[in-house]
Tab-separated table of C-alpha atoms in Angstrom:
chain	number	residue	atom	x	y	z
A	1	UNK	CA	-24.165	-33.694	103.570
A	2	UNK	CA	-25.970	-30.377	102.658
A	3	UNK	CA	-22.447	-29.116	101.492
A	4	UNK	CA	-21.950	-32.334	99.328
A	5	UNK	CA	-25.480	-31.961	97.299
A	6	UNK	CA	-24.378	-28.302	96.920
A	7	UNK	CA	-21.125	-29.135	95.587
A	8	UNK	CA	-22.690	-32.230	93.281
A	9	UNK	CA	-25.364	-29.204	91.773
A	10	UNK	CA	-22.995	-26.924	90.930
A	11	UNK	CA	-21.084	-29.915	89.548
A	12	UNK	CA	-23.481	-30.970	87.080
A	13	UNK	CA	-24.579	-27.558	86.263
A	14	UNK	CA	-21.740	-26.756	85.333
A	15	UNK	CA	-21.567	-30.080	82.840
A	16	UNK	CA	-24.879	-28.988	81.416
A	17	UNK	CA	-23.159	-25.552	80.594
A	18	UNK	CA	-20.237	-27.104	78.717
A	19	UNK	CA	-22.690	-29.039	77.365
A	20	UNK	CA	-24.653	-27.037	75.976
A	21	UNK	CA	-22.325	-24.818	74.912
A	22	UNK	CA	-20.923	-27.212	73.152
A	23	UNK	CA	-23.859	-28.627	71.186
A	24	UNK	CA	-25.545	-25.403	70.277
A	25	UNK	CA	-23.634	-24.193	67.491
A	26	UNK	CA	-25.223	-21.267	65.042
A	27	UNK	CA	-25.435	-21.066	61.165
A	28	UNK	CA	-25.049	-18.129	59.413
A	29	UNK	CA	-27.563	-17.233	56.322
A	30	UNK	CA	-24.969	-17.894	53.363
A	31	UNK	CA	-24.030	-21.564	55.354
A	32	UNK	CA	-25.162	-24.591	55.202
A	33	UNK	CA	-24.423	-27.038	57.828
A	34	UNK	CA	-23.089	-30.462	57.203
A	35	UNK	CA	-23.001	-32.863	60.021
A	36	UNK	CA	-20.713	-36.151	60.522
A	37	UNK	CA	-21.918	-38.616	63.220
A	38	UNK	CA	-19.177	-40.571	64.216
A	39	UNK	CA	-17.787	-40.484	60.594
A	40	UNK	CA	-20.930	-40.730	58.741
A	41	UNK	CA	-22.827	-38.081	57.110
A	42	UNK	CA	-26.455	-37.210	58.427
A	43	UNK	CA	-28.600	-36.345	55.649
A	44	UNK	CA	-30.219	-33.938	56.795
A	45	UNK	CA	-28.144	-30.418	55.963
A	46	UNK	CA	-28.460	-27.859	58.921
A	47	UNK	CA	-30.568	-24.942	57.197
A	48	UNK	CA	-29.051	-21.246	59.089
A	49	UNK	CA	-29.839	-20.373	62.412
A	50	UNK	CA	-29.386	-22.049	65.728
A	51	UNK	CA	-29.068	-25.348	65.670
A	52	UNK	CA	-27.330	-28.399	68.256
A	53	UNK	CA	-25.534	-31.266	67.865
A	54	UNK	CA	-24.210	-33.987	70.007
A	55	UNK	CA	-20.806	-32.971	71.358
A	56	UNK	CA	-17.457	-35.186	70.814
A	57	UNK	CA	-20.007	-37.808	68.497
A	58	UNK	CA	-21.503	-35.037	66.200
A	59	UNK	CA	-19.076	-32.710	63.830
A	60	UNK	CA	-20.308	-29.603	62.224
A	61	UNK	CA	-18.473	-28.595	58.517
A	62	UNK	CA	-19.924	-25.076	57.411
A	63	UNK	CA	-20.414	-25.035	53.812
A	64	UNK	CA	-19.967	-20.819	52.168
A	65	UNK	CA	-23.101	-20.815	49.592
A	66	UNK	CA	-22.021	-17.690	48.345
A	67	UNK	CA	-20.400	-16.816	44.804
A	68	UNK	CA	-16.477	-17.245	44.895
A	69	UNK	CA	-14.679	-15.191	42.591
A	70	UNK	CA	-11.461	-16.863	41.983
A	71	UNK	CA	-8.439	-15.185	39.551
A	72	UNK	CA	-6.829	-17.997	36.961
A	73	UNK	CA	-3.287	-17.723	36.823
A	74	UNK	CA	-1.995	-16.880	33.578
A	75	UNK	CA	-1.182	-19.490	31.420
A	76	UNK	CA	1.636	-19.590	28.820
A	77	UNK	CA	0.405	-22.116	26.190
A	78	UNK	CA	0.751	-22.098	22.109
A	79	UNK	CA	-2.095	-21.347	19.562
A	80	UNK	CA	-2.989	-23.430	16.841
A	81	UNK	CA	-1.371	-21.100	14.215
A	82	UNK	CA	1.683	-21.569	16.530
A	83	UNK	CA	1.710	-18.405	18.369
A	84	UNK	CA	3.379	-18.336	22.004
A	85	UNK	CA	0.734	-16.070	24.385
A	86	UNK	CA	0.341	-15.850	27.586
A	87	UNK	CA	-3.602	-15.721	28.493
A	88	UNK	CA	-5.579	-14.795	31.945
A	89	UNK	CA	-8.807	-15.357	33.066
A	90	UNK	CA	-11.345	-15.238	35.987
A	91	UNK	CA	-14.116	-17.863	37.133
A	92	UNK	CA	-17.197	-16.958	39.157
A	93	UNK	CA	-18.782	-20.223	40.866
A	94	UNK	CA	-20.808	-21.082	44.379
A	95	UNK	CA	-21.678	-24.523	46.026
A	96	UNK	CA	-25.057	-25.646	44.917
A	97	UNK	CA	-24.758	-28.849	47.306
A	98	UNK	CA	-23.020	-28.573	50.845
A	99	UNK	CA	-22.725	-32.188	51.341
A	100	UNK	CA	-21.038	-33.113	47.991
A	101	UNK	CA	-18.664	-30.591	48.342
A	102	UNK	CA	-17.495	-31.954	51.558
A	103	UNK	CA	-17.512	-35.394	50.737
A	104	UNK	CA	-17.144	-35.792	46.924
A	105	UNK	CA	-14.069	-33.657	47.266
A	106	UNK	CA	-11.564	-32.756	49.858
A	107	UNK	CA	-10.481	-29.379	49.025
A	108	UNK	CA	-13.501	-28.029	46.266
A	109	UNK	CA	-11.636	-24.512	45.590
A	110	UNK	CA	-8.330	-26.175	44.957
A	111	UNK	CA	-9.748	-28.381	42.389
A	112	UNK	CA	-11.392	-25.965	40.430
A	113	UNK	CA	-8.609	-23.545	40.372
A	114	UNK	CA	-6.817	-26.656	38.773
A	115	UNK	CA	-9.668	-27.487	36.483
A	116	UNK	CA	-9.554	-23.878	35.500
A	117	UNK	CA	-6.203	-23.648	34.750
A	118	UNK	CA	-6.077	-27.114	32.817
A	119	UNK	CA	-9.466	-26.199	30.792
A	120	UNK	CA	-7.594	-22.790	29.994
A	121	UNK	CA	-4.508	-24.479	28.525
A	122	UNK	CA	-6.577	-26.684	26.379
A	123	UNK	CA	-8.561	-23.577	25.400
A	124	UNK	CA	-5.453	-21.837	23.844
A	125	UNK	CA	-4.058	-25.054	22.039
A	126	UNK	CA	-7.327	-25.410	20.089
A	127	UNK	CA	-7.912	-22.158	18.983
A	128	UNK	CA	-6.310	-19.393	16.661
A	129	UNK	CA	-4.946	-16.009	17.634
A	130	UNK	CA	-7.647	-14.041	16.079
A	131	UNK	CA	-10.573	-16.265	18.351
A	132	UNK	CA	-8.482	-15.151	21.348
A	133	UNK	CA	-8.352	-11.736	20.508
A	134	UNK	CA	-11.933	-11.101	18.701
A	135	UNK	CA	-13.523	-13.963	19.559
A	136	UNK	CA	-13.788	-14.662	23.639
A	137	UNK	CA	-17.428	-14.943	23.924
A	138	UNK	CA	-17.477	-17.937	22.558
A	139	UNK	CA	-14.027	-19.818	24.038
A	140	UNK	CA	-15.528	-18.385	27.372
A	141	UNK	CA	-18.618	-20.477	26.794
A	142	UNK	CA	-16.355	-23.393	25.561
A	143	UNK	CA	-13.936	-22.795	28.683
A	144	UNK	CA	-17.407	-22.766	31.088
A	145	UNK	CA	-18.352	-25.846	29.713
A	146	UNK	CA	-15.101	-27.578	30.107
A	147	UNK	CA	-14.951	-27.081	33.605
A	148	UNK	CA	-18.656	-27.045	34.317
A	149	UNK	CA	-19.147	-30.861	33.770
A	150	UNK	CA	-16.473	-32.324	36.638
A	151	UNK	CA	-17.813	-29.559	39.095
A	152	UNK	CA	-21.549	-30.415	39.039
A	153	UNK	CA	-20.330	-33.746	40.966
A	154	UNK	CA	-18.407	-31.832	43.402
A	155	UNK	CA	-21.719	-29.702	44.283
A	156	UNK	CA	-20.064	-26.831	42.738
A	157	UNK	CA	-22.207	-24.770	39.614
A	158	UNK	CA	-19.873	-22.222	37.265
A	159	UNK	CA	-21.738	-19.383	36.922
A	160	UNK	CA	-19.488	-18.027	34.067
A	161	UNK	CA	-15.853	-17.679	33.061
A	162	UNK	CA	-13.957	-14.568	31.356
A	163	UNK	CA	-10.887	-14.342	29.956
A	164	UNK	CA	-9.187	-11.381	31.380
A	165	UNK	CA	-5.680	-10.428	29.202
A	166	UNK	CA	-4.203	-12.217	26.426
A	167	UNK	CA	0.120	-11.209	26.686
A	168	UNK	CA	1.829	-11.643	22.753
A	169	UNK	CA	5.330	-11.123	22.564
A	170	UNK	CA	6.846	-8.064	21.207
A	171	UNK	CA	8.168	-9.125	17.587
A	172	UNK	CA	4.266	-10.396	17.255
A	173	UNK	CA	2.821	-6.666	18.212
A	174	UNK	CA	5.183	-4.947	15.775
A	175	UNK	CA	3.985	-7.548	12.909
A	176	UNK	CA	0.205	-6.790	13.543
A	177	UNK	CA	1.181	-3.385	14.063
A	178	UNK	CA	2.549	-3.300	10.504
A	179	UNK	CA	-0.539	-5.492	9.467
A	180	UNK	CA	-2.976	-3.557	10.549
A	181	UNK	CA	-1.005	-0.378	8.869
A	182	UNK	CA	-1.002	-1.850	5.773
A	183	UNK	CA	-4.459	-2.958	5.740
A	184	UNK	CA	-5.185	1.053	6.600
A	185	UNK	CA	-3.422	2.131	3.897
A	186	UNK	CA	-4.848	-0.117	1.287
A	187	UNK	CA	-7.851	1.170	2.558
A	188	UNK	CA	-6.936	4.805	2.256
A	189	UNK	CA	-5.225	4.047	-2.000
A	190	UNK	CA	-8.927	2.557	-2.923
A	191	UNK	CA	-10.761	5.597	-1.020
A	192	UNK	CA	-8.547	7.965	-2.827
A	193	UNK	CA	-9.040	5.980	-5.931
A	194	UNK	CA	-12.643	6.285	-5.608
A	195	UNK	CA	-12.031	9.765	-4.790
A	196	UNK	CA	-10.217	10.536	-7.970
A	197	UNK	CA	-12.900	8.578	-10.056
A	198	UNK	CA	-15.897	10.323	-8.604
A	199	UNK	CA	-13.831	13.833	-9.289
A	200	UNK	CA	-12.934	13.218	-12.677
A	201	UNK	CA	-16.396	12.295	-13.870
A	202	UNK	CA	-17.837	15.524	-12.409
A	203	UNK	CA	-14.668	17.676	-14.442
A	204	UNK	CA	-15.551	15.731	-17.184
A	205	UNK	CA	-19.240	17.347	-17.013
A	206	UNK	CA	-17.953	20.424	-16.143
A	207	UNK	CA	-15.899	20.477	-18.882
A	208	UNK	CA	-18.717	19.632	-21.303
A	209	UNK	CA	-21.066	22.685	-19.680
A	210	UNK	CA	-17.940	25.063	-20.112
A	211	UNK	CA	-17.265	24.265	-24.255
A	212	UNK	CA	-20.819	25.313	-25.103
A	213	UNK	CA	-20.416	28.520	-22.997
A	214	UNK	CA	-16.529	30.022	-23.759
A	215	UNK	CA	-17.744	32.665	-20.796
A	216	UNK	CA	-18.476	30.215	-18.241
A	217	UNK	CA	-14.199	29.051	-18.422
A	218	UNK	CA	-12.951	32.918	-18.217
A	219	UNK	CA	-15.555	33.288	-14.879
A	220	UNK	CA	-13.987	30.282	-13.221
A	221	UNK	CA	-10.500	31.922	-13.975
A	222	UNK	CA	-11.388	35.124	-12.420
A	223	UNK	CA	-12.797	32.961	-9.220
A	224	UNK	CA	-9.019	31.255	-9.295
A	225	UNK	CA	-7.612	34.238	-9.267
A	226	UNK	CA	-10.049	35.566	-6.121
A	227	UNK	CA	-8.968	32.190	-4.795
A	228	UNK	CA	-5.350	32.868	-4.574
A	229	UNK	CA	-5.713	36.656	-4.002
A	230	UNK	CA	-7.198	35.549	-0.631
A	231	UNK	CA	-4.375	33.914	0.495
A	232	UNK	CA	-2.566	37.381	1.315
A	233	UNK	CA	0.555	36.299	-1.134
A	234	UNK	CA	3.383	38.211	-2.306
A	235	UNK	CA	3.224	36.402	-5.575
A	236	UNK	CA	0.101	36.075	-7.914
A	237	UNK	CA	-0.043	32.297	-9.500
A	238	UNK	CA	-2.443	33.266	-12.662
A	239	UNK	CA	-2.746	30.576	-14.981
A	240	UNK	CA	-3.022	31.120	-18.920
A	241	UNK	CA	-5.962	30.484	-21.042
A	242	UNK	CA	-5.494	27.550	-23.462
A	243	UNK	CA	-7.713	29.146	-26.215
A	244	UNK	CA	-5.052	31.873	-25.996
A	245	UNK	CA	-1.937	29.801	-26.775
A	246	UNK	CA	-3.857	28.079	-29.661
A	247	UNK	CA	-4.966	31.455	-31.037
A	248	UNK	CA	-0.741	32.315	-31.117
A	249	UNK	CA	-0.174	28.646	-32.852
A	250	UNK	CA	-2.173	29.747	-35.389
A	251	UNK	CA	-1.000	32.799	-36.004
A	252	UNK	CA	2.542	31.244	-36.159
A	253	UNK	CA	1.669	29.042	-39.129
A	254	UNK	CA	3.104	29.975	-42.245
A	255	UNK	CA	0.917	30.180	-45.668
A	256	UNK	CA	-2.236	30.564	-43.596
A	257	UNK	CA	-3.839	34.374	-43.475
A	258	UNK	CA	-5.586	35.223	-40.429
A	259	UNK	CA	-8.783	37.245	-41.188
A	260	UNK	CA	-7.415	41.055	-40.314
A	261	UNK	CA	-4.765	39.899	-43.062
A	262	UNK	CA	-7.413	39.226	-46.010
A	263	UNK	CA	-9.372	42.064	-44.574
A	264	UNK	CA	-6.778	44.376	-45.381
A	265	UNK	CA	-5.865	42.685	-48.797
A	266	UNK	CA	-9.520	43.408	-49.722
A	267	UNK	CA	-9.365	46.961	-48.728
A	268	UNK	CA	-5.806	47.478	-50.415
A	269	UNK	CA	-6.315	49.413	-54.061
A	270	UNK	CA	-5.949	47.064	-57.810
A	271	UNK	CA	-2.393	47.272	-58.861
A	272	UNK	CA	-1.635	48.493	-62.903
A	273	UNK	CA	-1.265	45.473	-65.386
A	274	UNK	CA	1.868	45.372	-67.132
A	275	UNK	CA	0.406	46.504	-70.368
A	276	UNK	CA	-1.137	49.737	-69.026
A	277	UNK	CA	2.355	51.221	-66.991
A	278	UNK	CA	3.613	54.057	-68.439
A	279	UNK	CA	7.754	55.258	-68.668
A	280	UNK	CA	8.056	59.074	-67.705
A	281	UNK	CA	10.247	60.607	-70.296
A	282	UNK	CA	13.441	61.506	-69.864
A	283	UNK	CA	14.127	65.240	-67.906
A	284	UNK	CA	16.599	67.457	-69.484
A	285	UNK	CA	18.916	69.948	-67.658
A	286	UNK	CA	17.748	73.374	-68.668
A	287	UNK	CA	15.290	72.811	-70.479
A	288	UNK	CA	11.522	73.636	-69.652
A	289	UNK	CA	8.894	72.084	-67.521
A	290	UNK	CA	9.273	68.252	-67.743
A	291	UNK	CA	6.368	66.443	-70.175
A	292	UNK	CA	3.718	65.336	-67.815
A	293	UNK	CA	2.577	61.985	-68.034
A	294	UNK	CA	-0.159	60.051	-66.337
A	295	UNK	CA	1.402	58.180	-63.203
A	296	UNK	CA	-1.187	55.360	-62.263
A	297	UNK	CA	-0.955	53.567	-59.207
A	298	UNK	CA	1.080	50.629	-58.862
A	299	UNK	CA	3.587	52.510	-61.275
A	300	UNK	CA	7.173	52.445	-61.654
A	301	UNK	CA	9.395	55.358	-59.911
A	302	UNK	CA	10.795	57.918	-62.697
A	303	UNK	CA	14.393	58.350	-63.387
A	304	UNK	CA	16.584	59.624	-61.193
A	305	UNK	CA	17.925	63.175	-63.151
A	306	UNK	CA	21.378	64.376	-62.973
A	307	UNK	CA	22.469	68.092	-61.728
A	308	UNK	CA	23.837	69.504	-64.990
A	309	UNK	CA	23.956	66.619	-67.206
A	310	UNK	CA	22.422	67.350	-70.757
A	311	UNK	CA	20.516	64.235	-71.207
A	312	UNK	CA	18.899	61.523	-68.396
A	313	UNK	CA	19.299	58.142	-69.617
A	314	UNK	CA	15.758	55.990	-68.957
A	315	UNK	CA	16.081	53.317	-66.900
A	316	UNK	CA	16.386	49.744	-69.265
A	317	UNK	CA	13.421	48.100	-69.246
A	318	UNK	CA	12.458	44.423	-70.206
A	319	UNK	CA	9.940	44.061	-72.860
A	320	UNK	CA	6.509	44.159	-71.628
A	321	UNK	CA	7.585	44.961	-68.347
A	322	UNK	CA	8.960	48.161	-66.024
A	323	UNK	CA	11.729	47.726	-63.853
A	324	UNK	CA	13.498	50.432	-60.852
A	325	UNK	CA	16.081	52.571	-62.568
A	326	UNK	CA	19.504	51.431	-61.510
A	327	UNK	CA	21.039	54.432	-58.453
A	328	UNK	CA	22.770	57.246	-60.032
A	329	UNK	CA	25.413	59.335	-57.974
A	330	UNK	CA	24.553	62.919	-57.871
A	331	UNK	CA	27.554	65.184	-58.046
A	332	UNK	CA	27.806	67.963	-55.232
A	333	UNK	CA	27.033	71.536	-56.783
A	334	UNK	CA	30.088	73.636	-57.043
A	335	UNK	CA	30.299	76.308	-54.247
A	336	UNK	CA	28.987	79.423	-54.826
């Protein structure tokens, strides 16, 4: 008999063991416990810590409160400019309510991976190529919002969505490529345009300050030619002054007399008037000393005389006027 109530004890002990170990279940702190009563949900959500339910009637779900980070798969869709891409994105979300997302949905990850990946699609058929590649803020808000309003009845709150990579094919990169080149370099034209303008007006002052000082345009040669010396050159560039070449263009002109020409004319002795030339008489062989007569500057030359001849012919003059004698040959003297 004893043995029998010993037996029994240790019999029932040993229920309220498996018992107990069966109804004492324990909730972490980022759970929430949902309990099903033969099928039907108890209001009351299990807060963490230890807690007990009835075994085989009771059923404990535990609900993950924390923030799920879950990757979008990329999604090839077309633009609204009719672009092909290829776009990627992430969503960060966490259950708000443990009991909705067990019963309002069966699987609450799946669906919102789904939801993601449908919102994204409908992202990238409504918007251009330049809002997917400048733009994201604002199709991440759209995308949040798209997917935000089916969640909040599955317990589930986005906390925000990015869009990770956005894929174009290759003949689109080589067009923006050469887009965005072009755009560079019509940038560069109107900078060097500008350039050019801002240059030319300072010359153009420059040039006024040098024409009332000739000095100032002779210094900036000499700084050229400092400026070219210092580049340690076997050959010397040195340019050629303009007032130079003009000064030779003038001097080329015919019927023009530059001033050392009319200074000399003015220093340059009258010349006789026709009226007041003399003719030296004629020279005689053997006889005396020739007549003298007055040569005046600007004179004719006298007569060539002959070696022997008795008489020297005057040279034939025009009336009023006196004229070169025309060349005589003189004869060789006999040898002695």
């Amino acid at each position: 008999m004893v043995e029998e109530l010993v037996v029994a004890g240790v019999a029932v002990a040993s229920g309220a063991a498996v018992y107990a170990m069966a109804a004492a279940k324990v909730i972490k702190q980022y759970e929430r416990g949902v309990v099903l009563r033969l099928g039907r949900l108890r209001s009351q959500v299990r807060p963490p810590g230890f807690t007990m339910i009835v075994p085989i009637v009771d059923r404990l779900h535990k609900v993950n409160m924390q923030i799920v980070t879950m990757p979008v798969p990329a999604q090839d869709g077309i633009t609204r400019d009719n672009v092909t891409v290829r776009v990627d994105a992430v969503i960060y979300f966490k259950v708000v309510d443990a009991a909705d997302a067990v019963v309002q949905v069966e699987d609450y990850r799946f669906a919102v991976s789904q939801m993601a990946q449908t919102s994204l699609r409908s992202i990238i058929g409504k918007s251009d190529l330049d809002d997917l590649l400048s733009n994201r803020e604002k199709l991440n808000q759209g995308l949040e919002l798209m997917i935000d309003s089916p969640a909040m009845g599955w317990g589930v709150q986005i906390d925000r969505v990015e869009i990770k990579d956005v894929s174009l094919p290759e003949a689109m990169k080589r067009s923006m490529a050469r887009q965005a080149e072009a755009d560079r370099e019509r940038r560069a034209r109107v900078i060097n345009a500008d350039a050019e303008l801002q240059a030319s007006k300072k010359l153009a002052e420059a040039a006024g300050v040098m024409s009332t000082q000739p000095a100032a345009l002779q210094l900036r040669l000499l700084q050229t030619v400092v400026a070219v010396a210092a580049e340690k050159n076997s050959t010397l560039v040195l340019p050629f002054p303009v007032e130079l070449l003009r000064f030779l263009e003038r001097a080329q002109q015919p019927g023009q007399q530059q001033p050392w020409q009319q200074q000399a004319a003015a220093e340059q002795p009258a010349q006789v008037t026709k009226g007041e030339q003399e003719e030296p008489p004629a020279v005689e062989a053997g006889s005396g000393e020739p007549s003298t007569g007055e040569i005046e500057a600007g004179s004719a030359e006298p007569p060539a005389v002959e070696s022997g001849a008795k008489r020297v012919p005057e040279a034939e003059t025009e009336s009023g006027t006196a004229a070169d004698p025309a060349p005589v040959e003189l004869p060789l003297p006999p040898a002695a």
